[in-house]
PDB file of C-alpha atoms and ligand atoms in Angstrom:
ATOM      1  CA  UNK A1246      11.413   3.502 -22.020  1.00 94.00           C
ATOM      2  CA  UNK A1247      10.235   6.236 -19.623  1.00 97.00           C
ATOM      3  CA  UNK A1248       6.784   6.558 -18.098  1.00 98.00           C
ATOM      4  CA  UNK A1249       5.076   8.812 -15.604  1.00 98.00           C
ATOM      5  CA  UNK A1250       4.007   7.249 -12.304  1.00 98.00           C
ATOM      6  CA  UNK A1251       1.574   8.971  -9.953  1.00 98.00           C
ATOM      7  CA  UNK A1252       0.453   7.910  -6.476  1.00 97.00           C
ATOM      8  CA  UNK A1253      -2.692   9.592  -5.165  1.00 95.00           C
ATOM      9  CA  UNK A1254      -3.105   9.246  -1.421  1.00 90.00           C
ATOM     10  CA  UNK A1255      -5.366  10.886   1.142  1.00 86.00           C
ATOM     11  CA  UNK A1256      -2.660  13.360   2.230  1.00 88.00           C
ATOM     12  CA  UNK A1257      -0.047  13.459  -0.539  1.00 93.00           C
ATOM     13  CA  UNK A1258       0.219  13.104  -4.288  1.00 96.00           C
ATOM     14  CA  UNK A1259       3.534  11.939  -5.692  1.00 97.00           C
ATOM     15  CA  UNK A1260       4.364  12.117  -9.398  1.00 98.00           C
ATOM     16  CA  UNK A1261       7.557  11.177 -11.166  1.00 98.00           C
ATOM     17  CA  UNK A1262       9.236  10.269 -14.428  1.00 98.00           C
ATOM     18  CA  UNK A1263      10.484   6.692 -14.079  1.00 98.00           C
ATOM     19  CA  UNK A1264      12.579   4.593 -16.448  1.00 96.00           C
ATOM     20  CA  UNK A1265      11.873   0.900 -17.190  1.00 94.00           C
ATOM     21  CA  UNK A1266      14.334  -0.143 -14.481  1.00 95.00           C
ATOM     22  CA  UNK A1267      12.383   1.802 -11.878  1.00 96.00           C
ATOM     23  CA  UNK A1268      14.824   4.675 -11.478  1.00 97.00           C
ATOM     24  CA  UNK A1269      13.219   8.002 -10.584  1.00 97.00           C
ATOM     25  CA  UNK A1270      14.393  10.658 -13.070  1.00 97.00           C
ATOM     26  CA  UNK A1271      12.201  13.518 -11.879  1.00 96.00           C
ATOM     27  CA  UNK A1272       9.862  13.885  -8.906  1.00 97.00           C
ATOM     28  CA  UNK A1273       7.116  16.249  -7.708  1.00 97.00           C
ATOM     29  CA  UNK A1274       5.366  15.874  -4.352  1.00 97.00           C
ATOM     30  CA  UNK A1275       2.333  17.895  -3.263  1.00 97.00           C
ATOM     31  CA  UNK A1276      -0.375  17.891  -0.612  1.00 96.00           C
ATOM     32  CA  UNK A1277      -3.522  16.275  -2.024  1.00 95.00           C
ATOM     33  CA  UNK A1278      -5.913  18.918  -3.308  1.00 95.00           C
ATOM     34  CA  UNK A1279      -9.096  17.065  -2.397  1.00 92.00           C
ATOM     35  CA  UNK A1280     -11.407  19.670  -3.915  1.00 92.00           C
ATOM     36  CA  UNK A1281      -9.606  19.816  -7.270  1.00 95.00           C
ATOM     37  CA  UNK A1282      -8.026  16.378  -7.504  1.00 96.00           C
ATOM     38  CA  UNK A1283      -8.542  15.809 -11.246  1.00 96.00           C
ATOM     39  CA  UNK A1284      -7.129  19.227 -12.088  1.00 97.00           C
ATOM     40  CA  UNK A1285      -4.182  18.581  -9.807  1.00 97.00           C
ATOM     41  CA  UNK A1286      -3.543  15.256 -11.559  1.00 98.00           C
ATOM     42  CA  UNK A1287      -3.657  16.826 -15.031  1.00 98.00           C
ATOM     43  CA  UNK A1288      -1.445  19.713 -13.936  1.00 98.00           C
ATOM     44  CA  UNK A1289       1.195  17.345 -12.493  1.00 98.00           C
ATOM     45  CA  UNK A1290       1.307  15.344 -15.737  1.00 98.00           C
ATOM     46  CA  UNK A1291       1.552  18.527 -17.783  1.00 97.00           C
ATOM     47  CA  UNK A1292       4.483  19.808 -15.710  1.00 97.00           C
ATOM     48  CA  UNK A1293       6.344  16.503 -16.019  1.00 97.00           C
ATOM     49  CA  UNK A1294       5.720  16.367 -19.776  1.00 96.00           C
ATOM     50  CA  UNK A1295       7.239  19.853 -20.036  1.00 94.00           C
ATOM     51  CA  UNK A1296      10.633  18.293 -19.411  1.00 85.00           C
ATOM     52  CA  UNK A1297      11.950  17.762 -22.965  1.00 83.00           C
ATOM     53  CA  UNK A1298      14.848  15.585 -21.765  1.00 87.00           C
ATOM     54  CA  UNK A1299      12.602  12.568 -21.485  1.00 91.00           C
ATOM     55  CA  UNK A1300      10.259  10.951 -23.998  1.00 94.00           C
ATOM     56  CA  UNK A1301       7.193   9.689 -22.103  1.00 97.00           C
ATOM     57  CA  UNK A1302       5.459   6.605 -23.505  1.00 96.00           C
ATOM     58  CA  UNK A1303       2.944   5.769 -20.814  1.00 97.00           C
ATOM     59  CA  UNK A1304       1.219   7.072 -17.688  1.00 98.00           C
ATOM     60  CA  UNK A1305       0.418   4.943 -14.636  1.00 98.00           C
ATOM     61  CA  UNK A1306      -1.819   6.112 -11.813  1.00 98.00           C
ATOM     62  CA  UNK A1307      -2.076   4.496  -8.383  1.00 97.00           C
ATOM     63  CA  UNK A1308      -5.002   5.627  -6.296  1.00 96.00           C
ATOM     64  CA  UNK A1309      -6.562   4.782  -2.964  1.00 90.00           C
ATOM     65  CA  UNK A1310      -9.949   3.109  -3.335  1.00 89.00           C
ATOM     66  CA  UNK A1311     -11.458   0.388  -5.480  1.00 92.00           C
ATOM     67  CA  UNK A1312     -10.608   0.656  -9.159  1.00 95.00           C
ATOM     68  CA  UNK A1313     -12.178  -0.730 -12.340  1.00 96.00           C
ATOM     69  CA  UNK A1314      -8.919  -1.409 -14.156  1.00 95.00           C
ATOM     70  CA  UNK A1315     -10.564  -2.327 -17.498  1.00 94.00           C
ATOM     71  CA  UNK A1316     -12.631   0.837 -17.737  1.00 95.00           C
ATOM     72  CA  UNK A1317     -10.087   2.989 -15.968  1.00 96.00           C
ATOM     73  CA  UNK A1318     -12.458   4.436 -13.411  1.00 96.00           C
ATOM     74  CA  UNK A1319     -12.643   4.716  -9.633  1.00 95.00           C
ATOM     75  CA  UNK A1320     -15.450   2.454  -8.400  1.00 94.00           C
ATOM     76  CA  UNK A1321     -15.263   3.537  -4.789  1.00 90.00           C
ATOM     77  CA  UNK A1322     -13.117   5.957  -2.842  1.00 88.00           C
ATOM     78  CA  UNK A1323     -13.557   6.522   0.889  1.00 79.00           C
ATOM     79  CA  UNK A1324     -14.388   9.883   2.430  1.00 78.00           C
ATOM     80  CA  UNK A1325     -10.637  10.502   2.338  1.00 80.00           C
ATOM     81  CA  UNK A1326     -11.009  11.483  -1.326  1.00 89.00           C
ATOM     82  CA  UNK A1327     -14.427  13.165  -1.591  1.00 89.00           C
ATOM     83  CA  UNK A1328     -15.920  13.263  -5.087  1.00 91.00           C
ATOM     84  CA  UNK A1329     -13.373  10.792  -6.446  1.00 94.00           C
ATOM     85  CA  UNK A1330     -15.864   7.877  -6.682  1.00 94.00           C
ATOM     86  CA  UNK A1331     -17.036   7.357 -10.263  1.00 95.00           C
ATOM     87  CA  UNK A1332     -14.302   9.476 -11.864  1.00 96.00           C
ATOM     88  CA  UNK A1333     -13.241   8.145 -15.285  1.00 97.00           C
ATOM     89  CA  UNK A1334      -9.526   8.680 -14.818  1.00 97.00           C
ATOM     90  CA  UNK A1335      -8.148   7.107 -17.990  1.00 97.00           C
ATOM     91  CA  UNK A1336     -10.691   8.727 -20.300  1.00 97.00           C
ATOM     92  CA  UNK A1337      -9.826  12.187 -18.974  1.00 97.00           C
ATOM     93  CA  UNK A1338      -6.053  11.703 -19.005  1.00 98.00           C
ATOM     94  CA  UNK A1339      -5.876  10.056 -22.449  1.00 97.00           C
ATOM     95  CA  UNK A1340      -8.206  12.638 -23.958  1.00 97.00           C
ATOM     96  CA  UNK A1341      -5.914  15.411 -22.805  1.00 97.00           C
ATOM     97  CA  UNK A1342      -2.465  13.931 -23.472  1.00 97.00           C
ATOM     98  CA  UNK A1343      -3.015  11.047 -25.966  1.00 97.00           C
ATOM     99  CA  UNK A1344      -0.596   8.824 -24.036  1.00 97.00           C
ATOM    100  CA  UNK A1345      -1.539   5.215 -23.085  1.00 96.00           C
ATOM    101  CA  UNK A1346      -2.667   5.321 -19.449  1.00 97.00           C
ATOM    102  CA  UNK A1347      -3.372   2.729 -16.761  1.00 98.00           C
ATOM    103  CA  UNK A1348      -4.922   3.106 -13.310  1.00 98.00           C
ATOM    104  CA  UNK A1349      -4.983   0.673 -10.394  1.00 97.00           C
ATOM    105  CA  UNK A1350      -5.425   0.556  -6.631  1.00 95.00           C
ATOM    106  CA  UNK A1351      -2.366   1.811  -4.728  1.00 94.00           C
ATOM    107  CA  UNK A1352      -1.815  -1.423  -2.780  1.00 96.00           C
ATOM    108  CA  UNK A1353      -1.916  -3.396  -6.042  1.00 97.00           C
ATOM    109  CA  UNK A1354       0.637  -1.019  -7.553  1.00 97.00           C
ATOM    110  CA  UNK A1355       2.899  -1.453  -4.506  1.00 97.00           C
ATOM    111  CA  UNK A1356       2.730  -5.253  -4.808  1.00 98.00           C
ATOM    112  CA  UNK A1357       3.512  -5.002  -8.530  1.00 98.00           C
ATOM    113  CA  UNK A1358       6.561  -2.832  -7.812  1.00 98.00           C
ATOM    114  CA  UNK A1359       7.865  -5.246  -5.166  1.00 98.00           C
ATOM    115  CA  UNK A1360       7.513  -8.082  -7.701  1.00 98.00           C
ATOM    116  CA  UNK A1361       9.279  -6.177 -10.500  1.00 97.00           C
ATOM    117  CA  UNK A1362      12.113  -4.404  -8.698  1.00 97.00           C
ATOM    118  CA  UNK A1363      11.609  -4.858  -4.939  1.00 97.00           C
ATOM    119  CA  UNK A1364      11.923  -7.640  -2.412  1.00 97.00           C
ATOM    120  CA  UNK A1365       9.787 -10.233  -4.247  1.00 98.00           C
ATOM    121  CA  UNK A1366      11.532 -10.445  -7.628  1.00 97.00           C
ATOM    122  CA  UNK A1367      10.654 -13.726  -9.363  1.00 94.00           C
ATOM    123  CA  UNK A1368       8.317 -14.699  -6.518  1.00 97.00           C
ATOM    124  CA  UNK A1369       5.174 -16.141  -8.089  1.00 97.00           C
ATOM    125  CA  UNK A1370       2.819 -16.139  -5.101  1.00 98.00           C
ATOM    126  CA  UNK A1371       2.912 -13.514  -2.398  1.00 98.00           C
ATOM    127  CA  UNK A1372       0.926 -10.830  -0.687  1.00 98.00           C
ATOM    128  CA  UNK A1373       2.299  -7.361  -0.071  1.00 98.00           C
ATOM    129  CA  UNK A1374       0.738  -5.966   3.111  1.00 97.00           C
ATOM    130  CA  UNK A1375       1.014  -2.232   3.743  1.00 94.00           C
ATOM    131  CA  UNK A1376       0.490  -1.256   7.364  1.00 93.00           C
ATOM    132  CA  UNK A1377       0.213   2.497   7.801  1.00 89.00           C
ATOM    133  CA  UNK A1378      -2.697   4.579   9.068  1.00 86.00           C
ATOM    134  CA  UNK A1379      -4.843   1.815   7.563  1.00 88.00           C
ATOM    135  CA  UNK A1380      -4.072  -1.612   6.146  1.00 93.00           C
ATOM    136  CA  UNK A1381      -3.974  -2.497   2.453  1.00 93.00           C
ATOM    137  CA  UNK A1382      -2.729  -5.446   0.467  1.00 97.00           C
ATOM    138  CA  UNK A1383      -1.953  -6.486  -3.085  1.00 98.00           C
ATOM    139  CA  UNK A1384      -2.122 -10.188  -3.920  1.00 98.00           C
ATOM    140  CA  UNK A1385       0.128 -11.767  -6.567  1.00 98.00           C
ATOM    141  CA  UNK A1386      -0.905 -15.250  -7.671  1.00 98.00           C
ATOM    142  CA  UNK A1387       1.037 -17.143 -10.350  1.00 97.00           C
ATOM    143  CA  UNK A1388       2.939 -13.966 -11.138  1.00 97.00           C
ATOM    144  CA  UNK A1389      -0.198 -11.887 -11.752  1.00 96.00           C
ATOM    145  CA  UNK A1390      -2.162  -9.424  -9.662  1.00 97.00           C
ATOM    146  CA  UNK A1391      -5.343 -10.916  -8.267  1.00 97.00           C
ATOM    147  CA  UNK A1392      -7.832  -8.024  -8.275  1.00 95.00           C
ATOM    148  CA  UNK A1393     -11.074  -9.948  -7.767  1.00 93.00           C
ATOM    149  CA  UNK A1394     -14.423  -9.533  -9.534  1.00 90.00           C
ATOM    150  CA  UNK A1395     -14.976  -5.893  -8.491  1.00 88.00           C
ATOM    151  CA  UNK A1396     -11.395  -4.797  -7.905  1.00 89.00           C
ATOM    152  CA  UNK A1397     -11.907  -5.360  -4.194  1.00 90.00           C
ATOM    153  CA  UNK A1398      -9.455  -8.219  -3.529  1.00 95.00           C
ATOM    154  CA  UNK A1399      -6.819  -7.627  -0.873  1.00 95.00           C
ATOM    155  CA  UNK A1400      -8.994  -5.536   1.460  1.00 93.00           C
ATOM    156  CA  UNK A1401      -7.551  -7.454   4.385  1.00 95.00           C
ATOM    157  CA  UNK A1402      -7.843  -4.396   6.624  1.00 93.00           C
ATOM    158  CA  UNK A1403     -11.557  -5.182   6.798  1.00 93.00           C
ATOM    159  CA  UNK A1404     -11.315  -8.891   7.551  1.00 95.00           C
ATOM    160  CA  UNK A1405     -12.760  -9.440  11.012  1.00 96.00           C
ATOM    161  CA  UNK A1406      -9.998 -10.400  13.419  1.00 95.00           C
ATOM    162  CA  UNK A1407     -11.795  -9.893  16.756  1.00 95.00           C
ATOM    163  CA  UNK A1408     -15.528 -10.770  16.694  1.00 96.00           C
ATOM    164  CA  UNK A1409     -17.642  -7.962  18.204  1.00 97.00           C
ATOM    165  CA  UNK A1410     -14.496  -5.868  18.604  1.00 97.00           C
ATOM    166  CA  UNK A1411     -13.908  -2.196  17.965  1.00 96.00           C
ATOM    167  CA  UNK A1412     -16.293  -0.375  15.626  1.00 96.00           C
ATOM    168  CA  UNK A1413     -14.732   0.124  12.181  1.00 93.00           C
ATOM    169  CA  UNK A1414     -15.574   2.909   9.721  1.00 86.00           C
ATOM    170  CA  UNK A1415     -16.630   0.218   7.202  1.00 87.00           C
ATOM    171  CA  UNK A1416     -19.635  -0.632   9.385  1.00 92.00           C
ATOM    172  CA  UNK A1417     -18.314  -3.930  10.745  1.00 96.00           C
ATOM    173  CA  UNK A1418     -16.782  -4.589  14.162  1.00 97.00           C
ATOM    174  CA  UNK A1419     -13.357  -5.968  14.991  1.00 97.00           C
ATOM    175  CA  UNK A1420     -11.647  -5.421  11.640  1.00 96.00           C
ATOM    176  CA  UNK A1421      -7.890  -5.997  11.313  1.00 95.00           C
ATOM    177  CA  UNK A1422      -7.437  -2.251  10.732  1.00 94.00           C
ATOM    178  CA  UNK A1423      -8.790  -1.558  14.240  1.00 96.00           C
ATOM    179  CA  UNK A1424      -6.100  -3.776  15.826  1.00 97.00           C
ATOM    180  CA  UNK A1425      -3.082  -3.819  13.507  1.00 96.00           C
ATOM    181  CA  UNK A1426      -2.447  -0.332  12.082  1.00 94.00           C
ATOM    182  CA  UNK A1427      -1.215   3.097  13.052  1.00 91.00           C
ATOM    183  CA  UNK A1428      -4.813   4.026  13.920  1.00 91.00           C
ATOM    184  CA  UNK A1429      -5.045   0.955  16.158  1.00 95.00           C
ATOM    185  CA  UNK A1430      -1.861   1.902  18.023  1.00 94.00           C
ATOM    186  CA  UNK A1431      -3.248   5.377  18.657  1.00 93.00           C
ATOM    187  CA  UNK A1432      -6.415   3.775  20.128  1.00 94.00           C
ATOM    188  CA  UNK A1433      -4.365   1.330  22.224  1.00 95.00           C
ATOM    189  CA  UNK A1434      -2.260   4.126  23.686  1.00 93.00           C
ATOM    190  CA  UNK A1435      -5.367   6.168  24.449  1.00 92.00           C
ATOM    191  CA  UNK A1436      -7.016   3.209  26.206  1.00 92.00           C
ATOM    192  CA  UNK A1437      -3.924   2.615  28.343  1.00 90.00           C
ATOM    193  CA  UNK A1438      -3.169   6.290  28.907  1.00 83.00           C
ATOM    194  CA  UNK A1439      -4.157   6.226  32.595  1.00 82.00           C
ATOM    195  CA  UNK A1440      -1.434   3.611  33.224  1.00 79.00           C
ATOM    196  CA  UNK A1441       1.228   5.455  31.231  1.00 77.00           C
ATOM    197  CA  UNK A1442       3.364   7.955  33.106  1.00 73.00           C
ATOM    198  CA  UNK A1443       4.520   9.605  29.896  1.00 80.00           C
ATOM    199  CA  UNK A1444       3.114  10.563  26.493  1.00 84.00           C
ATOM    200  CA  UNK A1445       3.969   7.961  23.867  1.00 87.00           C
ATOM    201  CA  UNK A1446       3.536   8.563  20.155  1.00 87.00           C
ATOM    202  CA  UNK A1447       2.314   5.570  18.091  1.00 87.00           C
ATOM    203  CA  UNK A1448       5.502   5.593  15.997  1.00 88.00           C
ATOM    204  CA  UNK A1449       7.613   5.256  19.161  1.00 92.00           C
ATOM    205  CA  UNK A1450       5.616   2.502  20.864  1.00 93.00           C
ATOM    206  CA  UNK A1451       7.878  -0.303  19.525  1.00 94.00           C
ATOM    207  CA  UNK A1452      11.002   1.420  20.837  1.00 93.00           C
ATOM    208  CA  UNK A1453       9.389   1.836  24.280  1.00 93.00           C
ATOM    209  CA  UNK A1454       8.411  -1.854  24.282  1.00 94.00           C
ATOM    210  CA  UNK A1455      11.950  -2.784  23.310  1.00 93.00           C
ATOM    211  CA  UNK A1456      13.140  -0.720  26.270  1.00 93.00           C
ATOM    212  CA  UNK A1457      10.761  -2.770  28.484  1.00 93.00           C
ATOM    213  CA  UNK A1458       8.097  -0.158  29.297  1.00 92.00           C
ATOM    214  CA  UNK A1459       5.448  -2.640  30.610  1.00 92.00           C
ATOM    215  CA  UNK A1460       2.421  -0.908  29.041  1.00 93.00           C
ATOM    216  CA  UNK A1461       4.214  -0.581  25.703  1.00 94.00           C
ATOM    217  CA  UNK A1462       5.215  -4.260  25.928  1.00 95.00           C
ATOM    218  CA  UNK A1463       1.553  -5.195  26.459  1.00 95.00           C
ATOM    219  CA  UNK A1464       0.374  -3.067  23.496  1.00 96.00           C
ATOM    220  CA  UNK A1465       3.068  -4.361  21.134  1.00 96.00           C
ATOM    221  CA  UNK A1466       2.562  -7.995  22.180  1.00 96.00           C
ATOM    222  CA  UNK A1467      -1.128  -7.709  21.324  1.00 96.00           C
ATOM    223  CA  UNK A1468      -0.287  -5.967  18.045  1.00 97.00           C
ATOM    224  CA  UNK A1469       2.198  -8.695  17.041  1.00 97.00           C
ATOM    225  CA  UNK A1470      -0.139 -11.505  18.147  1.00 97.00           C
ATOM    226  CA  UNK A1471      -2.957 -10.111  16.025  1.00 97.00           C
ATOM    227  CA  UNK A1472      -0.675  -9.522  13.029  1.00 97.00           C
ATOM    228  CA  UNK A1473       0.648 -13.080  13.299  1.00 97.00           C
ATOM    229  CA  UNK A1474      -2.884 -14.542  13.483  1.00 96.00           C
ATOM    230  CA  UNK A1475      -3.850 -12.511  10.399  1.00 96.00           C
ATOM    231  CA  UNK A1476      -0.806 -13.672   8.453  1.00 97.00           C
ATOM    232  CA  UNK A1477      -1.260 -17.310   9.459  1.00 96.00           C
ATOM    233  CA  UNK A1478      -4.924 -17.203   8.360  1.00 95.00           C
ATOM    234  CA  UNK A1479      -3.994 -15.711   4.982  1.00 96.00           C
ATOM    235  CA  UNK A1480      -1.436 -18.465   4.513  1.00 96.00           C
ATOM    236  CA  UNK A1481      -4.128 -21.098   5.109  1.00 93.00           C
ATOM    237  CA  UNK A1482      -6.257 -19.566   2.355  1.00 94.00           C
ATOM    238  CA  UNK A1483      -3.584 -18.715  -0.208  1.00 95.00           C
ATOM    239  CA  UNK A1484      -0.569 -21.031   0.424  1.00 95.00           C
ATOM    240  CA  UNK A1485       1.943 -18.366  -0.560  1.00 97.00           C
ATOM    241  CA  UNK A1486       5.695 -18.385  -1.214  1.00 97.00           C
ATOM    242  CA  UNK A1487       6.180 -15.383   1.040  1.00 97.00           C
ATOM    243  CA  UNK A1488       4.700 -12.291   2.695  1.00 98.00           C
ATOM    244  CA  UNK A1489       6.067  -8.810   2.055  1.00 98.00           C
ATOM    245  CA  UNK A1490       5.373  -6.282   4.815  1.00 97.00           C
ATOM    246  CA  UNK A1491       5.565  -2.552   4.153  1.00 95.00           C
ATOM    247  CA  UNK A1492       4.099   0.753   5.289  1.00 91.00           C
ATOM    248  CA  UNK A1493       5.005   3.114   8.112  1.00 88.00           C
ATOM    249  CA  UNK A1494       5.401   0.445  10.810  1.00 89.00           C
ATOM    250  CA  UNK A1495       8.275  -1.118   8.867  1.00 89.00           C
ATOM    251  CA  UNK A1496      10.448   1.853   9.830  1.00 90.00           C
ATOM    252  CA  UNK A1497      10.503   0.506  13.386  1.00 92.00           C
ATOM    253  CA  UNK A1498      10.828  -3.166  12.391  1.00 93.00           C
ATOM    254  CA  UNK A1499      14.252  -3.660  14.052  1.00 94.00           C
ATOM    255  CA  UNK A1500      12.342  -3.469  17.359  1.00 95.00           C
ATOM    256  CA  UNK A1501       9.684  -6.081  16.539  1.00 96.00           C
ATOM    257  CA  UNK A1502      10.623  -8.204  13.512  1.00 97.00           C
ATOM    258  CA  UNK A1503      12.112 -11.122  15.499  1.00 96.00           C
ATOM    259  CA  UNK A1504       9.100 -11.101  17.795  1.00 96.00           C
ATOM    260  CA  UNK A1505       6.794 -11.566  14.795  1.00 97.00           C
ATOM    261  CA  UNK A1506       8.954 -14.333  13.307  1.00 96.00           C
ATOM    262  CA  UNK A1507       8.962 -16.193  16.637  1.00 96.00           C
ATOM    263  CA  UNK A1508       5.233 -15.722  17.154  1.00 96.00           C
ATOM    264  CA  UNK A1509       4.512 -17.158  13.704  1.00 96.00           C
ATOM    265  CA  UNK A1510       6.590 -20.224  14.576  1.00 95.00           C
ATOM    266  CA  UNK A1511       4.463 -20.867  17.660  1.00 95.00           C
ATOM    267  CA  UNK A1512       1.039 -20.502  16.039  1.00 94.00           C
ATOM    268  CA  UNK A1513       1.518 -22.345  12.747  1.00 91.00           C
ATOM    269  CA  UNK A1514       3.363 -25.475  11.740  1.00 86.00           C
ATOM    270  CA  UNK A1515       3.971 -24.070   8.261  1.00 84.00           C
ATOM    271  CA  UNK A1516       7.338 -22.438   7.662  1.00 84.00           C
ATOM    272  CA  UNK A1517       6.266 -18.941   6.666  1.00 92.00           C
ATOM    273  CA  UNK A1518       8.649 -16.572   4.957  1.00 95.00           C
ATOM    274  CA  UNK A1519       8.190 -12.878   5.711  1.00 97.00           C
ATOM    275  CA  UNK A1520      10.222 -10.123   4.072  1.00 97.00           C
ATOM    276  CA  UNK A1521      10.443  -6.387   4.506  1.00 97.00           C
ATOM    277  CA  UNK A1522       9.208  -4.286   1.569  1.00 97.00           C
ATOM    278  CA  UNK A1523      12.107  -2.622  -0.220  1.00 96.00           C
ATOM    279  CA  UNK A1524      10.499   0.321  -1.987  1.00 95.00           C
ATOM    280  CA  UNK A1525       8.995   2.107   1.004  1.00 89.00           C
ATOM    281  CA  UNK A1526       6.921   5.215   0.237  1.00 90.00           C
ATOM    282  CA  UNK A1527       7.654   5.114  -3.478  1.00 95.00           C
ATOM    283  CA  UNK A1528       6.180   1.663  -4.089  1.00 96.00           C
ATOM    284  CA  UNK A1529       2.781   2.880  -5.352  1.00 96.00           C
ATOM    285  CA  UNK A1530       4.253   5.428  -7.759  1.00 98.00           C
ATOM    286  CA  UNK A1531       6.899   2.995  -9.049  1.00 98.00           C
ATOM    287  CA  UNK A1532       4.386   0.173  -9.497  1.00 98.00           C
ATOM    288  CA  UNK A1533       2.028   2.439 -11.468  1.00 98.00           C
ATOM    289  CA  UNK A1534       4.910   3.594 -13.704  1.00 98.00           C
ATOM    290  CA  UNK A1535       6.093   0.016 -14.309  1.00 98.00           C
ATOM    291  CA  UNK A1536       2.537  -1.124 -15.112  1.00 97.00           C
ATOM    292  CA  UNK A1537       2.333   1.725 -17.639  1.00 98.00           C
ATOM    293  CA  UNK A1538       5.653   0.552 -19.077  1.00 96.00           C
ATOM    294  CA  UNK A1539       4.338  -3.012 -19.569  1.00 94.00           C
ATOM    295  CA  UNK A1540       1.110  -1.657 -21.082  1.00 92.00           C
ATOM    296  CA  UNK A1541       2.915   0.698 -23.478  1.00 90.00           C
ATOM    297  CA  UNK A1542       5.299  -2.096 -24.579  1.00 90.00           C
ATOM    298  CA  UNK A1543       2.305  -4.347 -25.264  1.00 87.00           C
ATOM    299  CA  UNK A1544       0.640  -1.605 -27.350  1.00 83.00           C
ATOM    300  CA  UNK A1545       3.830  -1.090 -29.366  1.00 81.00           C
ATOM    301  CA  UNK A1546       4.032  -4.834 -30.070  1.00 84.00           C
ATOM    302  CA  UNK A1547       0.416  -4.952 -31.265  1.00 83.00           C
ATOM    303  CA  UNK A1548       1.139  -2.008 -33.574  1.00 75.00           C
ATOM    304  CA  UNK A1549       4.072  -4.030 -34.928  1.00 69.00           C
TER     305      UNK A1549
HETATM  306 ZN1   ZN B 451     -13.580  -2.457   8.617  1.00 71.98          ZN
END
């Protein structure tokens, strides 16, 4: 079975034809057209459907923001996707193409993909944490996504890590996202800039720390300490089989992975298992496509 998977992010939209094993058969990537997002979505689907080589039996859409999965609408999208809040995604897509469609939050889709074909196959209880510009997470409990009452579960980026800490765009202070994310690293570097005798990009900070630049070491130590505290707290709440870490910072993990493992050993007496996400930037798109595959199979079964 083939489905279309689409991942709508603040900067890029990725759309592909995916088979039930998660192989990408066709792929289109574009800059997000924030003003005309719905039209862009419909146009991408139309172009993929034009390919007669593949029969498409479902469409899965991963989007940033909080999603009402049952009604197929976006409950809340940040200012990153203006006008996207309240959009009835499924209604508009199904009306146009008459193909069974599902929509979910992008972090949930990524977790689903890691469970189906990634680094958490047959793991019943885990959380997939994506650390990029921001922080997102998808929670799998007993083999199912835990979305919460309003689709808001897994917003760990806005758990308070440092009371009265840095101001966050959510209105609170000291959120995880302000201390453990790409944005946080940019702030850290800016704060320490007077002590740095060179310009360091956030993506290179781990390499500089590895090479013993003292300011970089200080920034990375704080980053790892905060990440470890966050992970250990989540483990106390959820008692998981493992943690899957993904997002942009994973690209530099050879420089800091052991440090995190060792830190976790010192702050908790539980033996935590952490794994690197396998599906990288495609996780959201693949998860959406695989969800659509499960949904379409279910519909076929009901039809008999
Ligand atoms: Zn926040």
